[in-house]
Coordinates of C-alpha atoms and ligand atoms in Angstrom, one line a residue:
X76 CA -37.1 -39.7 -118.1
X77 CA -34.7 -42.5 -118.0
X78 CA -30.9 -42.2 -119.0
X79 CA -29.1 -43.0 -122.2
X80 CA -27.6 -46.6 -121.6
X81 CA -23.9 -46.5 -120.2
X82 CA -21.4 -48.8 -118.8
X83 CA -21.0 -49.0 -115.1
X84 CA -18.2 -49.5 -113.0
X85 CA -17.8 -49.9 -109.3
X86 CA -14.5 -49.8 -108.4
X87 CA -12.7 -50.8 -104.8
X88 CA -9.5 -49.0 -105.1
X89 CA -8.2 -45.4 -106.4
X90 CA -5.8 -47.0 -108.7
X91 CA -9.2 -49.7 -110.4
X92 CA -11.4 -46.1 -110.6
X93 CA -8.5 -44.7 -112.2
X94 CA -7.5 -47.3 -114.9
X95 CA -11.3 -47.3 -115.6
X96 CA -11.2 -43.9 -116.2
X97 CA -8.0 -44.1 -118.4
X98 CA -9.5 -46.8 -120.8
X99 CA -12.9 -45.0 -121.5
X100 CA -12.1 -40.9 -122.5
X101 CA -16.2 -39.9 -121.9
X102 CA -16.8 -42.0 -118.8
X103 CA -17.9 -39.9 -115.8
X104 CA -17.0 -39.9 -111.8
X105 CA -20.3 -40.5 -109.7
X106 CA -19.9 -39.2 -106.5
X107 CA -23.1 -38.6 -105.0
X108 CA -24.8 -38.1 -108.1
X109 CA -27.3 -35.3 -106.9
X110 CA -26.5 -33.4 -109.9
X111 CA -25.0 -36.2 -112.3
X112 CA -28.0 -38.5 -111.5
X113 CA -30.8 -35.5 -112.9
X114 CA -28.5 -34.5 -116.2
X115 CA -28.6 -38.4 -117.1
X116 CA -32.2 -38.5 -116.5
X117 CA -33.1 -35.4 -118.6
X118 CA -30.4 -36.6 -121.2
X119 CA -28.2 -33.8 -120.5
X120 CA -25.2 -35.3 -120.2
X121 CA -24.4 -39.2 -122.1
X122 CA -21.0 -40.6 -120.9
X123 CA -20.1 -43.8 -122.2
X124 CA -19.5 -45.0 -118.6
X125 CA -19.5 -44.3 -115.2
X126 CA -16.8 -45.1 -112.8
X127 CA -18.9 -44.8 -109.2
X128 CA -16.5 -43.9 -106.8
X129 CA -18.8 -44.8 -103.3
X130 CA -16.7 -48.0 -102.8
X131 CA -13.3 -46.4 -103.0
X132 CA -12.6 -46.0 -99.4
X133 CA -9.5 -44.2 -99.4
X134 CA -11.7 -41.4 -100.7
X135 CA -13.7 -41.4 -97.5
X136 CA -11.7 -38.9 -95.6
X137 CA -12.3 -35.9 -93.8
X138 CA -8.7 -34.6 -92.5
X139 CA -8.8 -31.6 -90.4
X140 CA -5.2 -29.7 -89.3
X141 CA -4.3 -26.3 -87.8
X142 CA -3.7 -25.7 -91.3
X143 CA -6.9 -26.6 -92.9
X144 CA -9.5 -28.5 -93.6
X145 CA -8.7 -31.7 -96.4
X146 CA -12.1 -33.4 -97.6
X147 CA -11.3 -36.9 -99.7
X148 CA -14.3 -37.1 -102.9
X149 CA -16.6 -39.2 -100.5
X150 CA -17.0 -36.3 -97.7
X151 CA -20.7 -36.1 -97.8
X152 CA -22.0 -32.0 -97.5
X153 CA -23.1 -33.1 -94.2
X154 CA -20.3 -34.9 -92.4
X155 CA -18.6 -31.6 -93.3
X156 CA -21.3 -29.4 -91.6
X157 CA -21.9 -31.6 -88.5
X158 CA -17.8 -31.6 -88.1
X159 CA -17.2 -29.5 -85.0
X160 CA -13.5 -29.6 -85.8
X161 CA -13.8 -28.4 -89.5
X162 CA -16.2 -25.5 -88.1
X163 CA -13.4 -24.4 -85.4
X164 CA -10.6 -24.4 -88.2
X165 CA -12.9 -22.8 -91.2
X166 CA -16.2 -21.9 -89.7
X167 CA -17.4 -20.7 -92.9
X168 CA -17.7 -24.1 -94.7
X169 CA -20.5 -25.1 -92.0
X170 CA -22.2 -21.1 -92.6
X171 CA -21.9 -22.0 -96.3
X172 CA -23.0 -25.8 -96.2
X173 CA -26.2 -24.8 -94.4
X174 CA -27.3 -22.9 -97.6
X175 CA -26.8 -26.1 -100.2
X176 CA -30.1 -27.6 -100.9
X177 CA -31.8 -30.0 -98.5
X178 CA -30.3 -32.0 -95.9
X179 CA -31.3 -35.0 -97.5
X180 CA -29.1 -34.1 -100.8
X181 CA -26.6 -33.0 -97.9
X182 CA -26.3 -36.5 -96.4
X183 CA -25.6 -37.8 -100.3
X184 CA -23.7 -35.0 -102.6
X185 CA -20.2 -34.2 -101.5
X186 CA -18.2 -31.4 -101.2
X187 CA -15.3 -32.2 -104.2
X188 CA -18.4 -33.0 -106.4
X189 CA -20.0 -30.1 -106.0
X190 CA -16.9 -28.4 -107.0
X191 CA -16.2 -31.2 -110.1
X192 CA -19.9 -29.9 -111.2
X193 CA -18.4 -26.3 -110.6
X194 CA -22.0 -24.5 -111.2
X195 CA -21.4 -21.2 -110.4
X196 CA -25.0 -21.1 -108.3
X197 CA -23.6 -23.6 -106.2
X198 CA -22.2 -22.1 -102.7
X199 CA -18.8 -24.7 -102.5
X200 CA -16.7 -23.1 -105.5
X201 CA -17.3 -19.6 -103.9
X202 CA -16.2 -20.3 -100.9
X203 CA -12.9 -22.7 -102.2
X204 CA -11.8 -19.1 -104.5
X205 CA -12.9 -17.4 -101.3
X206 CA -10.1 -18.9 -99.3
X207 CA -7.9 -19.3 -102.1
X208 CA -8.2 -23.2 -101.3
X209 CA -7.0 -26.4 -103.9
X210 CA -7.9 -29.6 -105.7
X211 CA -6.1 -32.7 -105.8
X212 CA -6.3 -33.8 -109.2
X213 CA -5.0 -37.6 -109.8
X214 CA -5.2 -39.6 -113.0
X215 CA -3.2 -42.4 -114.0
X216 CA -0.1 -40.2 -115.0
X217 CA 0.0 -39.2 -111.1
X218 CA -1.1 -36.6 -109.1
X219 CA -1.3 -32.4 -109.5
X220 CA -3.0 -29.1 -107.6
X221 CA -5.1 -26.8 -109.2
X222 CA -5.4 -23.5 -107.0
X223 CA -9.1 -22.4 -106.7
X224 CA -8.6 -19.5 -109.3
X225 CA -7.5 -22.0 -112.4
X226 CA -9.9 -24.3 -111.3
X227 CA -13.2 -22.7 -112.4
X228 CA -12.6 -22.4 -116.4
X229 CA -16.7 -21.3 -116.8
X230 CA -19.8 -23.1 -115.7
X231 CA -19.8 -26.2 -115.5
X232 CA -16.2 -26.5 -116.1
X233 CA -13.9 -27.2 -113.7
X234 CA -10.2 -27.3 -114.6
X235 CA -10.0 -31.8 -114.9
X236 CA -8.7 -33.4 -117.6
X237 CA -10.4 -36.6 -119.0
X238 CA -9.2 -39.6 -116.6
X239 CA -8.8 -37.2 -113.2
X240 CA -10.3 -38.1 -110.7
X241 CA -11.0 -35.1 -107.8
X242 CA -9.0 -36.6 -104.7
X243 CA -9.2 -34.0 -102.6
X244 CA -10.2 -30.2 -101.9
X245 CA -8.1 -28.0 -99.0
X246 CA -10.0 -25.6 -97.4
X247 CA -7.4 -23.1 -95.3
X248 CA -7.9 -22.4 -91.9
X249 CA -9.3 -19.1 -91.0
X250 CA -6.1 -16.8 -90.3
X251 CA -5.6 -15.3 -87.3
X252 CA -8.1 -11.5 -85.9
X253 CA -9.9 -12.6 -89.1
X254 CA -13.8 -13.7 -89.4
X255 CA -15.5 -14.9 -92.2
X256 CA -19.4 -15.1 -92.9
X257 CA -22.1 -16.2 -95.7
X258 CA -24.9 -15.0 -97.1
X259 CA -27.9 -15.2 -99.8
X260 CA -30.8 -14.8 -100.6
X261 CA -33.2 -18.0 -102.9
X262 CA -36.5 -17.8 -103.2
X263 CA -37.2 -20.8 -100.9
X264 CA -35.0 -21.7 -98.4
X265 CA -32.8 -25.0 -100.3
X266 CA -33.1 -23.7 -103.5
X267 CA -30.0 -22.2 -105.4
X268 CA -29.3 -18.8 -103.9
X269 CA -31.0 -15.4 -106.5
X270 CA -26.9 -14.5 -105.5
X271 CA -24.7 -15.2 -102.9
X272 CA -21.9 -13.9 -100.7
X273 CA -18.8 -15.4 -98.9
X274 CA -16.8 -12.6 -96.9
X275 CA -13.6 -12.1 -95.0
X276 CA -12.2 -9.4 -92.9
X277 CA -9.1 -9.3 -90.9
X278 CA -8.5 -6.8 -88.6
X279 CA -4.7 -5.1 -87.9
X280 CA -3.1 -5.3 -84.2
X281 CA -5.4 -2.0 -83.6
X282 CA -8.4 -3.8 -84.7
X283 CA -8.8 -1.8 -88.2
X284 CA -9.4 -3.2 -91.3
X285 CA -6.2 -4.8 -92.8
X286 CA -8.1 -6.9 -95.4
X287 CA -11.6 -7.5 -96.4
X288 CA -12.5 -10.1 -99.6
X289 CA -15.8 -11.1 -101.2
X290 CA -16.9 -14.0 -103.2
X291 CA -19.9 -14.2 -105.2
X292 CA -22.3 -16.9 -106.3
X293 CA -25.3 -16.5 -108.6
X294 CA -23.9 -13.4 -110.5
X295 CA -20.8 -14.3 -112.9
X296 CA -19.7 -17.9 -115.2
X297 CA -17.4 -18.5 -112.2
X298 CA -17.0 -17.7 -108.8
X299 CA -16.1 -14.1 -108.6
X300 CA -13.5 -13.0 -106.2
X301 CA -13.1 -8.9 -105.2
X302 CA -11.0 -7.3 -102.9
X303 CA -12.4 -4.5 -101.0
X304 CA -9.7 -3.9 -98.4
X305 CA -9.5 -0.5 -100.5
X306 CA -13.1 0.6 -100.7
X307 CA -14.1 -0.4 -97.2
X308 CA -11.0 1.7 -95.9
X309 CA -9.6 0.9 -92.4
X310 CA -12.9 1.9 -90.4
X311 CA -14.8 -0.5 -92.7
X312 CA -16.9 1.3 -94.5
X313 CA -19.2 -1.5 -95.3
X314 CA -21.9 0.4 -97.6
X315 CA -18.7 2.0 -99.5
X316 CA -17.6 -1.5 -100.4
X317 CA -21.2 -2.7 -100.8
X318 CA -21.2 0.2 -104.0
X319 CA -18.0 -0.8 -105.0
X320 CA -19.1 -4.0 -105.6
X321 CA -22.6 -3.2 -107.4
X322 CA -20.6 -1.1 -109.8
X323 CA -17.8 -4.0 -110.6
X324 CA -20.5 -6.5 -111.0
X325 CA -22.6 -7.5 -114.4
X326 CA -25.2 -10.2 -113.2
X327 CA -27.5 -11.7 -116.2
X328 CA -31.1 -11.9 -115.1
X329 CA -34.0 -14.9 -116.0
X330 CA -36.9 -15.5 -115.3
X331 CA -36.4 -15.6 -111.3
X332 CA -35.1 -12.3 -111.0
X333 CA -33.8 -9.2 -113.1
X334 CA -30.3 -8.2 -113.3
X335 CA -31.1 -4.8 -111.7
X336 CA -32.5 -7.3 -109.0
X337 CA -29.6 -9.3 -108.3
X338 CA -27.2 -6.3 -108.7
X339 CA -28.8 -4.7 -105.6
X340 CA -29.4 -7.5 -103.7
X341 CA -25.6 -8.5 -104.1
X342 CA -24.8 -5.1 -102.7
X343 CA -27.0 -5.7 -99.3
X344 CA -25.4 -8.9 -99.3
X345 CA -22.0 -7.8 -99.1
X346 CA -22.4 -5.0 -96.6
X347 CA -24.8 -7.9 -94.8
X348 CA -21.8 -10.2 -94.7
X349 CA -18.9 -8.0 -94.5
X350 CA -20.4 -6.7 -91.6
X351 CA -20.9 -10.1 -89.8
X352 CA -17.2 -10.9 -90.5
X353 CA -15.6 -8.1 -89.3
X354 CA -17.7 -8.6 -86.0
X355 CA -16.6 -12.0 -85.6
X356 CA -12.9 -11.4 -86.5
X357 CA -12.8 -9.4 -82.8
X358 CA -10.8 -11.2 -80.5
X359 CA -13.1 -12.2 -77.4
X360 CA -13.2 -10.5 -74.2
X361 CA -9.6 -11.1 -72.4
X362 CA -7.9 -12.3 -75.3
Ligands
FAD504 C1 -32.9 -30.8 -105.3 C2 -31.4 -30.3 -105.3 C3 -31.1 -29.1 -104.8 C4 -29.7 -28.7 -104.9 N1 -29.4 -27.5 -104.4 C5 -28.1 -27.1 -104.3 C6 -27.7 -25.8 -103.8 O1 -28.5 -25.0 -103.3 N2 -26.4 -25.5 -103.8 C7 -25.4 -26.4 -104.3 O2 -24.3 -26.0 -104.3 N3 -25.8 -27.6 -104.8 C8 -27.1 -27.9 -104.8 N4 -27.4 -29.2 -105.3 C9 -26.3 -30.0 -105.9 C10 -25.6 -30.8 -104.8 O3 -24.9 -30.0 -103.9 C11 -24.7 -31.9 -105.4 O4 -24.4 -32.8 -104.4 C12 -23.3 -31.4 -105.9 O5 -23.5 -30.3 -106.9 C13 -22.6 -32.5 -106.7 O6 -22.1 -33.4 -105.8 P1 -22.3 -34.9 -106.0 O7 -21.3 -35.6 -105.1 O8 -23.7 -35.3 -105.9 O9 -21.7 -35.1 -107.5 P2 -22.3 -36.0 -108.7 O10 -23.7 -35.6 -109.0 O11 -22.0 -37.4 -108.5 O12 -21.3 -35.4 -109.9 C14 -21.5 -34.1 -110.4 C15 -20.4 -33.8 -111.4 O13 -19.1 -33.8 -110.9 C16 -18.3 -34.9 -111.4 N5 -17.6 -35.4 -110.2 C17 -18.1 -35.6 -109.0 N6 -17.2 -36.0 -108.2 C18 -16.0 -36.0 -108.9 C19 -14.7 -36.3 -108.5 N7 -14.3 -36.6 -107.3 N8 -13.7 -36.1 -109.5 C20 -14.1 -35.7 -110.7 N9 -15.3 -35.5 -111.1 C21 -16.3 -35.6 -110.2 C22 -19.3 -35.9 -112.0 O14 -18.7 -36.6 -113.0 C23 -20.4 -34.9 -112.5 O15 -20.0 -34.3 -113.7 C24 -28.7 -29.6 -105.3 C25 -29.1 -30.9 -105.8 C26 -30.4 -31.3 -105.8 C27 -30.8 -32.6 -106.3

């Protein structure tokens, strides 16, 4: 199908996008359209404008600290993935990334647009509440940071007002004697995950557990976030967490799998990924 006529914009500067934004209430941001592009076509979605952002190259950025990782509105999924020094600061944005679609709608859709679209089968908002990350928000009354956990208000529907623009999203570095690790399960590999998981452990000075945190995809309106430092207990008892989670858990099913079906396989999940992460938060031989 073809898209509803609109008005189209193609700004060269933040402050253009964002007076073109302010003038028009119902225009829409095009990042990398991977998801915008299909709602227009099926006539899903009918802004009065959009206000393509590809030219504005102060969004191109990719800013990686001991702190963190920062990725500007134009970091493509896959200049995030390849990034060796975003993977040795947060090595669980390249574990997620690998699981988003193709590499072809990698190399297009970005990583604050994915969390702008804020579909809670996407693997990017997990792993933002995971961390307990931000958003840069900027419209043309200034700029403001939404913490992960406001940020997803239900699916589809992140926490931006009409005229914000998505700047930025900070990923925190992984803390220290802690590992992280994703996993899921689709039906082919690309496709949006039956339910997902993005863990972290961190292990005390005696290498027991000190905290261990889950994030879900695929099985609530947002991204869910559980602590399980409690029932995984200080030896990590992984398949004690894994129940805890099944039980605090309400997944809806369709036609690609049951709820009893995604309740269990989030439980293997978790103990999958939990598991992994406590491995990796070991400090290496001689450290
Ligand atoms: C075949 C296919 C398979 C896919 N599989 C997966 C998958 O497995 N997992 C997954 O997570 N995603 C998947 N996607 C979606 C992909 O990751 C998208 O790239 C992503 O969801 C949106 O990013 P985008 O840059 O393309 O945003 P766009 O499509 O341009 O925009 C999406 C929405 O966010 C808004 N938006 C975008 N950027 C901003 C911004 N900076 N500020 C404010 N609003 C903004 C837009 O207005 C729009 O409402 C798939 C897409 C396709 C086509």
């Amino acid at each position: 199908m073809k898209p509803p006529p609109f008005a189209y914009h193609a700004p060269r500067t933040l402050g253009e996008a964002l007076d073109a934004l302010a003038a028009d209430p119902s225009a829409k941001v095009l990042a990398g359209g991977q998801s915008l592009i299909p709602l227009l076509n099926m006539r899903l979605a009918a802004p009065s404008a959009l206000v393509d952002i590809n030219r504005v190259a102060e969004l191109d950025t990719l800013r990686v600290g001991a702190d963190g990782v920062r990725a500007g509105a134009l970091a493509r999924h896959a200049r995030v993935e390849r990034s060796d020094e975003a993977a040795a600061v947060q090595p669980l944005l390249r574990s997620a990334l690998r699981h988003v679609a193709h590499p072809a709608v990698r190399n297009r859709g970005t990583v604050v647009g994915s969390l702008a679209h804020a579909d809670p089968a996407a693997e990017m908002p997990a792993v933002l509440a995971l961390l307990g990350g931000t958003v840069e928000a900027a419209s043309a009354a200034g700029r403001r940071t939404v913490a992960a956990g406001a940020f997803f208000r239900g699916p589809m529907e992140p926490a931006l007002e009409p005229g914000e623009i998505a700047v930025s999203a900070f990923f925190p570095a992984v803390p220290p004697r802690t590992g992280t690790a994703f996993a899921e399960t689709a039906r082919r590999h690309g496709d949006y995950a039956l339910a997902g998981v993005a863990a972290l452990v961190t292990l005390d000075a005696g290498l027991r557990v000190a905290a261990a945190r889950a994030a879900y995809l695929g099985v609530a309106a947002t991204p869910l976030v559980l602590d399980l430092t409690g029932p995984a207990g200080p030896d990590g008892d992984w398949a004690a967490a894994a129940a805890h989670v099944r039980e605090r858990i309400d997944p809806e099913g369709d036609v690609h799998a049951g709820a009893d079906y995604r309740r269990h396989l989030t439980g293997v999940l978790t103990g999958r990924a939990l598991r992994t992460a406590a491995a990796r938060a070991l400090p290496a031989a001689g450290e």
